[in-house]
Structures are given as C-alpha cells and as structure tokens.
C-alpha cells in the first residue's frame, strides 16, 4: 500500500506542476496572453498589417476616441449625452466593413456576481442594438459582460459606483 | 479491520493526495458565534502516544465536532483512559459527558501509524462504535476527519461532511486563484491562477471536476477542469458571455447561461461541450441555474416579473414559459442552491440594503433569514444539508462563513491576506 501511495503522489504532483493549455476561443483575436488587460483597449498585437482607420479612431479630437458609455443605477438605457458617441462608432463601423468591436458591459459591485454579469450584458446589448439600428452589421459587434469583476474605480459610494456602471467599446486589432 | 475497509480508505487517500501541495499557504481560521441550546456533551481524551505525532488527532476531531454547533466539548483534564477497561464511567457522569472518545496511536512501519479509536456511551457504559485506521503521517488530518465523521454519524444519525472539500476563489493583489481545500479550510491548494477574474466554481457530482467561469480571454467563458490531471477544456465559449455552470446530478450535462442568442438565457450542454440545447426562453434575464438532486428541475434567477426572483422550471419541457415563481418576499432574491434532499433551497435575500443568506422550504414556501451581515453572496449547501457555506465581507475583505441550517451557529473561515469569495461545497467523497 505504501509503495502504491508513493507512486500516486509522484504522478499527482507532476500533474499539478504541468502547464495548462490555453484554450481555443471562438471569434476573438488570437495571441492574447493571460496577462492582457480586460479593461484596456489592447485587443491583441498591433502588427504591421494594421488597418489605416486606427489613426482616425485614436485622434483625440475625434469623438471616436471616446470609448465609454455610463449609466444610472439599475439602468441599461443609453443616456442622451452618450447618443452621439454611440452613433459615431456605429457610422464608423458602417463605413469600415472590416472593422469590428467588442462591447464590454460592466456593473457596480452590489449584489450577485452572476446576476450582475447578466445586467452588464444588458448594458452592452443596449449599445449594440443602437449601433445595428444605425447601420453597423451584427457580425461586426460582439457584446459581452464583465459584470462587477473589472471595476474601473475601487471602493464604495456613488462616485465609485457610477464609474463602474459602463459599457466600453474596444476595437479588435487595436 | 477488514480488507474492504483498507481498500476504501486507500481510495480516499488517493483522492486526498492532490490536496498536499506546496500551495497550502492560505490557512483558514475558524471562529464560532452563538450555538444551539441543546448541544451533545462529548469528552475527547487525547489519544495515547499522539503527542509523538506532528499533528494532534484529537484536536482536529474536536474542532470538527465543535464547528457544527451540535456538540459541547467536556474537558477531560486529569483523566486519561485509552482503553475501555481504563474507563471509570462515574467520573464522566460527574463531568456531564454523554459520550467519551478514547484511543491510541501506534507506529507500524516506516512513516505509517495505526490509529485506534472508540466512542463510548457513558450512560450505557458500552462502546457505540470504533475504528482502526493505518495511514502515513502525511494523512493524519484526513484520518482525524474520518474519525470525526464516524462520531458525528453515531451521535446524530446524519452523514458527516468533515471529509469533504470546498472550492472558492482567492483574490490577492491582482491575482485570482481557484482553490480547493478540506472542509475545515486546511490543505488549500490552487487549481489554477490567473491575473483575470474567476467566478462561479461548481463541483461535478463525483468530485473529480470543477466547472468555473474565467475572464482570461476578455470575456466570460465556462471551463471544466479535472482536478487530478489539471486538464481542462472550454465547454461554453460561444459568441457573447458564457457563465453560471451547474452540473446535472448524473454529471453528464451542464446548465450554463449564454447571451449569443439575445438576453441571458439558460442552455444545456454536454460535459464535453457538445449538444447545445436551449432551455429557457424569456425576454428578460434568466441566470444562476441550480439542478434539483433528481435532475428533473432547475431553480434559477429571473427578472421576468420586474425584479430578480427565484423560479423553478422542469428540465424536460423545452420552454420555461410556465416556470413557477418561488420567492415573493422583497425585491431581490437571487443565487438559489438546492438542498441535497430537494425539499428546500438557499438563496440571497436583500432587505434594507443588506444581502443575507436565507432558506426557503419549497413545499410550504416558508422563508428563514439565517444571517444578519451586510454583503453575503454565493450560498452553497453542505452535502448533508446541515450547513450552508457562503461568502461575506468583514472590514472590506471577502471571507468565507458557514451557518447551520437552523441559523443557530455561524463560523468564519478567514485567510490572513486577500479576498476570498465564490465558495462551493463539494460532494461526499466517493467512498462514503
């Protein structure tokens, strides 16, 4: 019995030490390491084949450089002040068929993590709907949720929570 | 003892071996609040020669029993019987003990030790049960848990859960670790570590796999990982968000929440990622599925009525249009988890801005709020239905806590540093 235990221990410990393989993820830019920032705007390597439209997207004088939509508590409707921002990105997608985005919905940290994930999804979906109605193609947009897991501001109180109730617009390949 | 006994205990050791690792830094401490009025008084005499071991067997047994809130430990000071013939029952009657635990430890060979223990009925002056276990010294805690299970089962008639494991997520700095530990928080070991969030771990019914949600690829994806080999696969990585895994009781399928077809809706998928099938169909949010132990029903959270509430649907029917609403008190009832007998469920109830663990009897719809903390999350039933493990917050830090089914006993399981959240109580070991 003791011998058997010893062998099991070695097998298990060596298994414990082995690297887990990175899974295949459908529909997302490849080559992103585990350490890549979710909340940032880096969705993969900026290689030499980078489309020219990125200069337009990152022009600080363009509304396209603005990438976040904020919400009221318990709300997922896009407020009037963010309408032009969302529609500008929608028109950009309409005019640049090869461009595509991922919309990440976020919530504050009150309540169930899974339910907040669903609420964040609703926020991202509301932006997506507005964009497709304005001419962007469905296939250009993936709406996902990060729920309460990636807060932009840490702590408690409305000034913190209001920054975390948002949808971020990330261009693929940027 | 019989060959069968050795075979079963050997299987248990192999199962538990993966808990012994270099990662056992996150030791949990236990504090107990309150307690039931009628606890069983038990005296545990330190076993003969156990002071020669690195680990006190009887201390682990005593801690296990005390955490349930069902026992009161009687100090054996001055008395040290180790065999039935050495027991003077009158002494223990005088100290108010109903039951007495005695035993001895004997070195067998190499690092193997034999632990003999007996549980004595003080009133009847007879032995209730006893056991002899031979283990390597690295497995002394597991042996003590096994003995505590035997004592618990003899004195309460319920299945003991001291040999089970728990899973949870530990956040330290910007690192997230999915950890598995013994039910008392010891032998913690990281299954996977990332710099991106991990949520919603779920044990397979055989305790060999964990499903969980990882954000490592910029969106939530459901993985299933095998504990022994560390192999893992993405079982739900569809367009949109993938989350909230719950195993079917036969371990063949998972209920998951997907958003690719609009909204957050519940789907069934085979454990290998094949055979996707839509289960719920609403215009609102349907999430947090929990399978009934017989596999016929799923509890879930839905806001179809205007606020998040717990609903139940039959798994057989393809549409959840006639799902039954189960919770009615308050405007926020989420995170349901079925009890092992399928007769009740635990969930989080919000009242006056507080989030608390509650239990509802499905038949009578009677609700009991079990905690009075501020931010409780992720309640999970013990496999004997007597305790509920949950996450709560103290001084801005996430910790694990457990409360008895009747709300009488609560305990904190805390780590020194870091936030601990998303607990899930594992199943009974396969040898039980």
Coordinates of C-alpha atoms in Angstrom, one line a residue:
Chain A
X1 CA 0.0 0.0 0.0
X2 CA 2.7 2.4 0.9
X3 CA 4.5 1.9 -2.4
X4 CA 1.3 2.5 -4.2
X5 CA 0.7 5.7 -2.3
X6 CA 4.2 6.9 -3.1
X7 CA 3.7 6.3 -6.8
X8 CA 0.4 8.1 -6.8
X9 CA 1.9 11.1 -5.1
X10 CA 4.6 11.4 -7.7
X11 CA 2.1 11.1 -10.5
X12 CA -0.3 13.6 -9.0
X13 CA 2.4 16.2 -8.1
X14 CA 3.9 16.1 -11.5
X15 CA 0.4 16.6 -12.9
X16 CA -0.1 19.5 -10.6
X17 CA 3.1 21.1 -12.0
X18 CA 2.2 20.8 -15.6
X19 CA 1.1 23.9 -17.6
X20 CA -2.5 24.2 -18.5
X21 CA -3.0 24.8 -22.2
X22 CA -4.6 28.0 -23.5
X23 CA -8.0 27.1 -24.8
X24 CA -9.3 28.0 -28.2
X25 CA -11.7 30.9 -28.1
X26 CA -14.1 31.4 -30.9
X27 CA -14.4 34.8 -32.5
X28 CA -11.7 36.6 -30.6
X29 CA -8.3 37.9 -31.7
X30 CA -5.6 35.3 -31.1
X31 CA -2.3 35.8 -29.5
X32 CA -3.6 37.5 -26.3
X33 CA -1.8 36.3 -23.2
X34 CA -3.4 35.7 -19.8
X35 CA -2.0 38.9 -18.6
X36 CA -3.6 41.2 -21.1
X37 CA -5.8 43.8 -19.6
X38 CA -9.5 43.3 -19.9
X39 CA -10.4 46.9 -19.2
X40 CA -7.7 48.3 -21.5
X41 CA -8.0 48.9 -25.2
X42 CA -5.4 46.5 -26.3
X43 CA -7.1 43.6 -28.0
X44 CA -4.0 41.9 -29.5
X45 CA -0.8 42.8 -31.2
X46 CA -0.6 46.0 -33.3
X47 CA 1.1 44.3 -36.2
X48 CA 2.4 45.7 -39.5
X49 CA -0.9 44.8 -41.1
X50 CA -2.8 47.3 -39.1
X51 CA -5.6 49.0 -41.0
X52 CA -5.3 52.7 -41.6
X53 CA -8.5 53.6 -39.9
X54 CA -6.9 53.3 -36.5
X55 CA -5.4 56.8 -36.8
X56 CA -8.9 58.2 -37.1
X57 CA -10.1 56.1 -34.1
X58 CA -7.3 57.4 -31.9
X59 CA -7.4 61.1 -32.9
X60 CA -8.0 62.8 -29.5
X61 CA -10.0 65.5 -31.4
X62 CA -12.4 62.9 -32.7
X63 CA -15.4 61.7 -30.8
X64 CA -14.3 58.2 -31.8
X65 CA -11.5 58.4 -29.3
X66 CA -14.2 58.3 -26.6
X67 CA -15.0 54.7 -25.7
X68 CA -17.1 54.5 -22.6
X69 CA -20.9 54.9 -22.0
X70 CA -22.0 55.4 -18.4
X71 CA -25.4 54.5 -16.8
X72 CA -27.7 55.4 -14.0
X73 CA -28.2 52.9 -11.1
X74 CA -30.2 49.8 -12.1
X75 CA -30.5 51.2 -15.7
X76 CA -29.3 50.0 -19.1
X77 CA -30.7 52.7 -21.3
X78 CA -28.1 54.8 -23.1
X79 CA -28.4 58.4 -21.9
X80 CA -28.8 61.3 -24.3
X81 CA -25.4 62.6 -23.6
X82 CA -23.8 59.4 -25.0
X83 CA -26.1 59.1 -28.0
X84 CA -23.7 60.9 -30.4
X85 CA -20.7 58.9 -29.2
X86 CA -22.5 55.6 -29.9
X87 CA -23.9 56.7 -33.2
X88 CA -20.5 57.9 -34.3
X89 CA -19.0 54.5 -33.7
X90 CA -22.0 52.9 -35.5
X91 CA -21.4 55.1 -38.6
X92 CA -17.7 54.2 -38.4
X93 CA -18.5 50.5 -38.4
X94 CA -21.0 51.0 -41.3
X95 CA -18.3 52.8 -43.3
X96 CA -15.5 50.4 -42.5
X97 CA -16.8 46.9 -43.1
X98 CA -13.6 45.3 -42.0
X99 CA -13.6 46.9 -38.6
X100 CA -15.1 45.1 -35.7
X101 CA -15.6 45.7 -32.0
X102 CA -16.3 44.1 -28.7
X103 CA -18.6 45.8 -26.2
X104 CA -17.9 45.1 -22.6
X105 CA -20.8 45.8 -20.2
X106 CA -19.9 46.5 -16.5
X107 CA -21.8 47.0 -13.2
X108 CA -21.0 48.2 -9.7
X109 CA -20.3 45.5 -7.1
X110 CA -23.6 45.4 -5.2
X111 CA -25.4 42.0 -5.4
X112 CA -24.9 38.6 -7.0
X113 CA -21.9 38.3 -9.3
X114 CA -23.8 36.2 -11.9
X115 CA -26.8 38.4 -11.8
X116 CA -24.5 41.4 -12.3
X117 CA -22.9 39.6 -15.2
X118 CA -26.4 39.5 -16.8
X119 CA -27.0 43.2 -16.0
X120 CA -23.7 44.1 -17.7
X121 CA -24.7 42.1 -20.7
X122 CA -27.9 44.0 -21.0
X123 CA -25.9 47.3 -21.0
X124 CA -23.6 46.0 -23.7
X125 CA -26.6 44.7 -25.7
X126 CA -28.4 48.1 -25.5
X127 CA -25.4 49.8 -27.1
X128 CA -25.2 47.0 -29.7
X129 CA -28.8 47.4 -30.6
X130 CA -28.4 51.2 -31.1
X131 CA -25.4 50.6 -33.3
X132 CA -27.1 48.0 -35.6
X133 CA -30.1 50.2 -36.0
X134 CA -27.7 52.9 -37.1
X135 CA -26.2 50.8 -39.8
X136 CA -23.4 48.7 -38.2
X137 CA -23.6 45.0 -39.1
X138 CA -24.4 42.4 -36.4
X139 CA -21.3 40.4 -37.3
X140 CA -19.1 43.4 -36.6
X141 CA -20.1 43.6 -32.9
X142 CA -19.8 41.1 -30.1
X143 CA -21.4 42.3 -26.9
X144 CA -20.1 40.6 -23.7
X145 CA -20.3 41.3 -20.0
X146 CA -17.6 41.6 -17.3
X147 CA -20.2 42.1 -14.6
X148 CA -18.7 43.5 -11.4
X149 CA -15.4 41.8 -12.0
X150 CA -13.4 44.6 -13.6
X151 CA -14.2 47.8 -11.7
X152 CA -12.5 50.9 -13.1
X153 CA -12.7 52.6 -9.7
X154 CA -12.2 50.7 -6.4
X155 CA -14.2 51.3 -3.2
X156 CA -17.7 52.2 -2.2
X157 CA -20.0 55.1 -2.7
X158 CA -21.8 56.6 -5.7
X159 CA -18.7 58.4 -7.1
X160 CA -17.0 55.0 -7.4
X161 CA -20.1 53.0 -8.5
X162 CA -21.0 55.5 -11.2
X163 CA -17.6 54.9 -12.9
X164 CA -18.2 51.2 -12.9
X165 CA -21.6 51.2 -14.5
X166 CA -20.5 51.5 -18.1
X167 CA -20.0 49.9 -21.4
X168 CA -16.5 50.0 -23.0
X169 CA -16.0 49.9 -26.8
X170 CA -12.9 48.0 -27.8
X171 CA -11.8 47.7 -31.5
X172 CA -10.3 44.4 -32.5
X173 CA -6.7 44.5 -33.5
X174 CA -6.2 47.9 -31.8
Chain B
X1 CA -10.1 -4.4 10.3
X2 CA -11.4 -5.9 7.1
X3 CA -9.8 -5.8 3.7
X4 CA -12.7 -3.8 2.4
X5 CA -12.0 -1.1 4.9
X6 CA -8.4 -0.8 3.8
X7 CA -9.5 -0.6 0.2
X8 CA -12.0 2.1 0.8
X9 CA -9.6 4.2 2.9
X10 CA -6.9 3.7 0.3
X11 CA -9.2 5.1 -2.3
X12 CA -9.8 8.0 0.0
X13 CA -6.1 8.7 0.4
X14 CA -5.5 8.7 -3.3
X15 CA -8.4 11.1 -3.6
X16 CA -6.9 13.4 -1.0
X17 CA -3.3 13.3 -2.2
X18 CA -3.8 16.2 -4.6
X19 CA -4.6 18.3 -1.6
X20 CA -1.0 18.0 -0.4
X21 CA 1.0 20.6 -2.3
X22 CA 3.3 23.4 -2.0
X23 CA 0.4 25.9 -2.2
X24 CA -1.1 25.3 1.2
X25 CA -0.3 28.9 2.3
X26 CA -3.9 30.0 2.6
X27 CA -4.7 28.5 6.0
X28 CA -8.2 29.4 7.3
X29 CA -9.0 30.2 10.9
X30 CA -12.4 29.4 12.4
X31 CA -14.4 31.5 14.8
X32 CA -17.7 30.3 16.2
X33 CA -20.7 32.5 17.2
X34 CA -23.8 31.5 19.1
X35 CA -24.8 27.9 19.2
X36 CA -27.7 25.6 19.7
X37 CA -29.2 25.3 23.2
X38 CA -29.0 21.6 23.4
X39 CA -25.5 20.5 22.5
X40 CA -24.3 16.9 23.0
X41 CA -21.7 16.9 25.7
X42 CA -18.7 14.9 24.5
X43 CA -15.3 14.3 26.2
X44 CA -12.4 13.6 23.9
X45 CA -9.3 12.2 25.7
X46 CA -6.0 12.9 23.8
X47 CA -5.1 9.5 22.3
X48 CA -2.2 7.5 23.8
X49 CA 1.1 8.5 22.2
X50 CA -0.5 11.0 19.9
X51 CA 1.9 13.6 21.4
X52 CA 4.6 11.8 19.4
X53 CA 3.0 12.9 16.2
X54 CA 3.4 16.2 14.4
X55 CA -0.4 16.6 14.3
X56 CA -2.8 16.2 17.2
X57 CA -5.6 13.9 16.0
X58 CA -8.0 14.7 18.8
X59 CA -7.7 18.4 18.3
X60 CA -8.8 18.1 14.7
X61 CA -11.7 15.8 15.8
X62 CA -12.7 18.3 18.5
X63 CA -12.6 21.3 16.1
X64 CA -14.7 19.4 13.5
X65 CA -17.4 18.5 16.0
X66 CA -17.5 21.9 17.6
X67 CA -17.9 23.7 14.2
X68 CA -21.3 22.0 13.7
X69 CA -22.7 23.7 16.8
X70 CA -24.2 20.4 17.8
X71 CA -21.5 19.4 20.4
X72 CA -20.1 20.8 23.6
X73 CA -16.6 19.6 24.5
X74 CA -16.0 18.4 28.0
X75 CA -12.5 19.0 29.4
X76 CA -11.0 15.6 30.3
X77 CA -8.4 17.2 32.5
X78 CA -6.8 14.8 34.9
X79 CA -8.3 11.7 33.3
X80 CA -6.7 9.8 30.6
X81 CA -8.2 6.4 29.8
X82 CA -7.1 4.9 26.5
X83 CA -8.9 1.6 26.6
X84 CA -12.4 0.5 27.7
X85 CA -11.1 -1.2 30.8
X86 CA -9.5 2.0 32.0
X87 CA -12.7 4.0 31.8
X88 CA -14.4 4.8 35.2
X89 CA -17.8 5.8 33.9
X90 CA -18.8 7.6 37.2
X91 CA -16.1 10.2 36.5
X92 CA -17.6 11.1 33.2
X93 CA -21.2 11.1 34.5
X94 CA -20.0 13.6 37.1
X95 CA -18.5 15.8 34.4
X96 CA -21.7 15.8 32.4
X97 CA -20.4 13.9 29.4
X98 CA -22.8 11.8 27.4
X99 CA -20.2 10.4 25.1
X100 CA -16.5 9.7 25.5
X101 CA -13.8 9.4 22.8
X102 CA -10.7 7.3 23.6
X103 CA -7.9 5.8 21.5
X104 CA -4.3 5.2 20.9
X105 CA -1.7 5.8 18.2
X106 CA 0.8 3.1 17.3
X107 CA 3.8 3.3 14.9
X108 CA 3.5 0.5 12.4
X109 CA 6.4 0.7 10.0
X110 CA 8.3 3.5 8.3
X111 CA 6.0 6.5 8.5
X112 CA 2.8 4.5 8.9
X113 CA 0.8 4.8 12.1
X114 CA -2.3 2.9 13.3
X115 CA -5.0 5.0 15.0
X116 CA -7.4 3.1 17.1
X117 CA -10.4 4.9 18.5
X118 CA -13.6 4.0 20.4
X119 CA -16.7 6.0 21.0
X120 CA -18.2 5.1 24.5
X121 CA -21.7 5.7 25.6
X122 CA -21.3 7.0 29.2
X123 CA -24.9 6.2 30.3
X124 CA -24.9 2.7 28.9
X125 CA -21.3 2.0 29.9
X126 CA -20.7 0.4 26.5
X127 CA -19.0 1.0 23.2
X128 CA -21.1 2.7 20.5
X129 CA -18.6 2.3 17.7
X130 CA -14.9 2.1 16.9
X131 CA -12.4 2.1 14.1
X132 CA -8.7 1.3 13.4
X133 CA -7.0 3.2 10.6
X134 CA -3.5 2.8 9.3
X135 CA -2.2 5.9 7.5
X136 CA 1.1 7.6 6.5
X137 CA 1.8 10.5 8.8
X138 CA 1.1 12.9 6.0
X139 CA -2.6 11.9 6.2
X140 CA -3.2 12.4 9.9
X141 CA -5.7 15.2 9.4
X142 CA -7.7 13.2 6.9
X143 CA -7.8 10.3 9.3
X144 CA -9.0 12.6 12.1
X145 CA -11.8 13.9 9.8
X146 CA -12.8 10.3 9.0
X147 CA -13.0 9.6 12.8
X148 CA -15.0 12.8 13.3
X149 CA -17.4 11.6 10.6
X150 CA -17.9 8.3 12.4
X151 CA -18.5 10.0 15.8
X152 CA -20.9 12.6 14.1
X153 CA -22.8 9.8 12.4
X154 CA -23.1 7.7 15.5
X155 CA -24.3 10.6 17.7
X156 CA -26.6 12.5 15.3
X157 CA -27.8 9.9 12.7
X158 CA -26.8 12.2 9.9
X159 CA -23.9 11.8 7.4
X160 CA -20.7 13.6 8.4
X161 CA -19.1 16.1 6.0
X162 CA -15.7 16.5 7.6
X163 CA -14.0 14.5 4.8
X164 CA -15.5 16.7 2.1
X165 CA -13.8 19.6 0.2
X166 CA -14.7 23.1 -0.7
X167 CA -13.7 25.3 -3.6
X168 CA -13.5 29.0 -3.7
X169 CA -11.7 31.9 -5.4
X170 CA -8.9 33.8 -3.6
X171 CA -8.0 37.2 -4.9
X172 CA -4.7 38.5 -3.7
X173 CA -3.4 41.7 -5.2
X174 CA -4.2 41.4 -8.9
X175 CA -4.1 37.6 -8.9
X176 CA -7.0 35.2 -8.8
X177 CA -6.7 31.6 -7.7
X178 CA -9.3 28.9 -7.8
X179 CA -8.5 26.9 -4.7
X180 CA -9.7 23.6 -3.3
X181 CA -9.4 22.9 0.5
X182 CA -10.6 20.5 3.1
X183 CA -14.0 21.4 4.6
X184 CA -12.2 22.9 7.6
X185 CA -10.1 25.2 5.3
X186 CA -6.8 23.3 5.7
X187 CA -4.7 21.9 2.8
X188 CA -5.7 24.7 0.5
X189 CA -4.3 24.2 -3.0
X190 CA -4.6 26.3 -6.1
X191 CA -6.1 24.6 -9.1
X192 CA -5.5 27.5 -11.4
X193 CA -4.1 31.0 -11.0
X194 CA -4.7 34.0 -13.3
X195 CA -4.4 37.7 -13.4
X196 CA -8.0 37.9 -14.6
X197 CA -11.2 37.1 -12.6
X198 CA -12.5 33.6 -12.0
X199 CA -16.1 33.1 -10.7
X200 CA -18.8 30.5 -10.2
X201 CA -16.9 27.3 -9.4
X202 CA -19.2 24.2 -9.5
X203 CA -18.3 20.7 -8.4
X204 CA -19.1 17.7 -10.6
X205 CA -21.3 15.2 -8.6
X206 CA -18.3 12.8 -8.4
X207 CA -16.0 15.5 -7.0
X208 CA -13.4 14.9 -9.8
X209 CA -14.0 18.0 -11.9
X210 CA -14.7 21.7 -11.3
X211 CA -16.6 23.9 -13.8
X212 CA -15.9 27.6 -13.5
X213 CA -16.0 30.9 -15.4
X214 CA -12.8 32.6 -16.3
X215 CA -12.3 36.0 -17.8
X216 CA -8.8 35.3 -19.1
X217 CA -9.8 35.9 -22.7
X218 CA -11.6 39.3 -22.3
X219 CA -15.0 37.8 -21.7
X220 CA -16.6 35.1 -19.6
X221 CA -16.0 31.5 -20.8
X222 CA -17.0 28.3 -19.0
X223 CA -14.3 25.7 -18.4
X224 CA -14.3 22.2 -16.9
X225 CA -11.1 21.2 -15.2
X226 CA -10.2 17.7 -14.0
X227 CA -8.6 18.0 -10.5
X228 CA -6.3 15.0 -10.7
X229 CA -4.7 15.8 -14.1
X230 CA -5.2 19.6 -14.3
X231 CA -6.5 19.1 -17.9
X232 CA -9.2 21.5 -18.8
X233 CA -11.4 22.3 -21.7
X234 CA -13.7 25.2 -22.6
X235 CA -17.2 23.8 -22.6
X236 CA -19.0 27.0 -23.4
X237 CA -17.1 29.7 -25.4
X238 CA -19.9 30.9 -27.7
X239 CA -20.3 34.4 -29.0
X240 CA -21.2 36.7 -26.2
X241 CA -20.9 35.8 -22.5
X242 CA -20.8 32.3 -21.1
X243 CA -21.4 31.7 -17.4
X244 CA -23.1 30.2 -14.4
X245 CA -22.3 26.5 -14.8
X246 CA -24.4 23.9 -12.8
X247 CA -23.9 20.1 -13.1
X248 CA -26.7 17.7 -13.7
X249 CA -26.8 15.1 -11.0
X250 CA -25.6 12.4 -13.4
X251 CA -22.6 14.6 -14.2
X252 CA -23.2 14.3 -18.0
X253 CA -24.5 17.7 -18.7
X254 CA -24.2 21.3 -17.5
X255 CA -26.7 24.1 -17.4
X256 CA -25.0 27.3 -18.5
X257 CA -26.0 30.8 -19.3
X258 CA -25.3 32.2 -22.8
X259 CA -26.1 35.5 -24.4
X260 CA -25.3 34.8 -28.0
X261 CA -29.0 34.4 -28.9
X262 CA -30.1 37.6 -27.1
X263 CA -30.5 38.2 -23.4
X264 CA -29.0 36.0 -20.8
X265 CA -30.7 32.6 -21.2
X266 CA -30.2 29.1 -19.8
X267 CA -28.9 26.3 -22.0
X268 CA -27.9 22.7 -21.5
X269 CA -24.6 21.5 -22.9
X270 CA -22.9 18.1 -22.6
X271 CA -19.9 18.0 -20.2
X272 CA -17.6 17.7 -23.3
X273 CA -19.1 20.9 -24.8
X274 CA -21.3 19.2 -27.4
X275 CA -25.0 19.0 -27.8
X276 CA -26.1 22.6 -27.0
X277 CA -29.8 22.9 -26.2
X278 CA -31.8 26.0 -25.2
X279 CA -33.7 25.6 -22.0
X280 CA -35.2 29.0 -21.0
X281 CA -36.9 31.4 -23.3
X282 CA -37.8 34.8 -21.9
X283 CA -37.2 38.4 -22.9
X284 CA -35.6 39.1 -19.5
X285 CA -32.6 37.8 -17.6
X286 CA -32.6 34.1 -16.7
X287 CA -29.4 33.0 -14.9
X288 CA -27.9 31.1 -11.9
X289 CA -29.3 27.7 -12.7
X290 CA -29.2 25.0 -10.0
X291 CA -30.2 21.4 -10.7
X292 CA -32.5 19.6 -8.4
X293 CA -30.9 16.4 -6.9
X294 CA -33.3 14.2 -9.0
X295 CA -32.4 16.2 -12.2
X296 CA -36.0 17.0 -13.0
X297 CA -36.0 20.7 -12.1
X298 CA -33.8 23.7 -12.3
X299 CA -34.0 26.7 -10.0
X300 CA -32.9 30.0 -11.5
X301 CA -32.9 33.7 -11.0
X302 CA -35.1 35.7 -13.4
X303 CA -36.3 39.3 -13.7
X304 CA -39.2 38.4 -15.9
X305 CA -41.6 39.7 -13.2
X306 CA -39.8 43.1 -12.9
X307 CA -37.4 42.3 -10.1
X308 CA -34.9 39.4 -9.7
X309 CA -36.7 36.4 -8.1
X310 CA -36.1 32.7 -7.8
X311 CA -38.1 30.5 -10.3
X312 CA -38.4 26.8 -10.9
X313 CA -38.8 25.1 -14.3
X314 CA -39.0 21.4 -15.4
X315 CA -35.9 20.3 -17.3
X316 CA -37.9 18.1 -19.6
X317 CA -40.0 20.9 -21.1
X318 CA -38.2 22.9 -23.8
X319 CA -39.7 26.2 -22.8
X320 CA -39.7 27.9 -19.4
X321 CA -42.8 30.0 -20.2
X322 CA -44.6 28.2 -17.4
X323 CA -41.8 28.4 -14.9
X324 CA -43.1 28.8 -11.4
X325 CA -42.1 31.8 -9.3
X326 CA -41.0 30.6 -5.8
X327 CA -39.9 33.8 -4.0
X328 CA -42.2 36.7 -3.2
X329 CA -40.8 38.5 -0.2
X330 CA -38.8 41.6 -1.2
X331 CA -37.5 42.9 -4.5
X332 CA -34.2 41.0 -4.7
X333 CA -33.9 37.2 -4.3
X334 CA -31.0 35.6 -6.2
X335 CA -28.4 32.8 -6.3
X336 CA -30.5 29.7 -5.5
X337 CA -28.9 26.4 -4.5
X338 CA -30.9 23.2 -3.9
X339 CA -30.5 21.2 -0.7
X340 CA -29.5 17.6 -1.1
X341 CA -33.0 16.3 -0.4
X342 CA -34.5 18.7 -3.0
X343 CA -37.0 20.0 -0.4
X344 CA -35.5 23.4 0.2
X345 CA -33.1 25.9 -1.3
X346 CA -30.8 28.5 0.0
X347 CA -30.5 31.9 -1.7
X348 CA -29.5 35.6 -1.1
X349 CA -32.3 37.9 0.0
X350 CA -31.9 41.7 0.0
X351 CA -33.6 43.7 2.7
X352 CA -32.9 47.4 3.6
X353 CA -29.7 47.3 1.5
X354 CA -28.4 44.2 3.3
X355 CA -27.8 41.0 1.4
X356 CA -28.4 37.9 3.6
X357 CA -28.4 34.1 3.4
X358 CA -31.9 32.7 3.5
X359 CA -33.5 29.2 3.2
X360 CA -37.0 28.5 1.7
X361 CA -38.9 25.3 2.1
X362 CA -40.3 24.5 -1.3
X363 CA -43.4 22.8 -0.1
X364 CA -44.6 25.3 2.5
X365 CA -42.8 28.4 1.0
X366 CA -41.7 29.3 4.5
X367 CA -38.6 31.5 4.4
X368 CA -36.0 31.8 7.1
X369 CA -33.3 34.5 7.1
X370 CA -30.1 32.9 8.6
X371 CA -27.6 35.8 8.8
X372 CA -27.5 39.5 9.7
X373 CA -24.4 40.6 7.9
X374 CA -24.3 43.2 5.1
X375 CA -22.9 41.6 1.9
X376 CA -23.5 37.8 1.8
X377 CA -23.0 36.0 -1.5
X378 CA -23.0 32.6 -3.1
X379 CA -24.7 30.3 -0.6
X380 CA -23.9 26.6 -1.0
X381 CA -25.4 23.7 0.9
X382 CA -23.2 21.0 2.6
X383 CA -23.9 17.6 1.1
X384 CA -25.7 16.6 4.3
X385 CA -27.9 19.7 4.2
X386 CA -27.0 20.7 7.7
X387 CA -24.7 23.7 7.0
X388 CA -24.5 26.4 4.3
X389 CA -21.2 27.9 3.1
X390 CA -21.3 31.5 1.9
X391 CA -19.1 34.5 1.2
X392 CA -19.4 37.6 3.3
X393 CA -17.4 40.7 3.9
X394 CA -15.6 41.9 7.1
X395 CA -13.6 45.2 7.2
X396 CA -13.8 45.4 3.4
X397 CA -12.3 41.9 2.9
X398 CA -14.1 38.9 1.5
X399 CA -14.2 35.9 3.8
X400 CA -15.9 32.5 3.9
X401 CA -18.5 31.8 6.5
X402 CA -20.8 28.9 7.3
X403 CA -24.1 28.9 9.0
X404 CA -26.1 25.9 10.3
X405 CA -29.4 25.1 8.5
X406 CA -31.3 26.4 11.5
X407 CA -29.3 29.6 11.8
X408 CA -28.1 28.8 15.3
X409 CA -24.4 28.5 14.7
X410 CA -22.2 30.6 12.5
X411 CA -18.4 30.4 11.9
X412 CA -15.9 32.4 9.9
X413 CA -13.2 30.8 7.9
X414 CA -10.7 33.5 7.3
X415 CA -7.4 33.9 5.5
X416 CA -4.6 36.2 6.6
X417 CA -4.5 38.2 3.4
X418 CA -6.6 38.5 0.3
X419 CA -10.2 38.4 -0.6
X420 CA -12.0 35.0 -0.6
X421 CA -15.2 34.6 -2.5
X422 CA -17.5 32.3 -4.6
X423 CA -17.4 29.2 -2.3
X424 CA -18.9 25.9 -3.4
X425 CA -19.2 22.9 -1.0
X426 CA -18.1 19.7 -2.7
X427 CA -19.9 16.4 -2.7
X428 CA -19.4 13.5 -0.3
X429 CA -16.2 11.5 -1.2
X430 CA -16.9 8.6 -3.4
X431 CA -16.0 6.1 -0.7
X432 CA -18.8 7.3 1.5

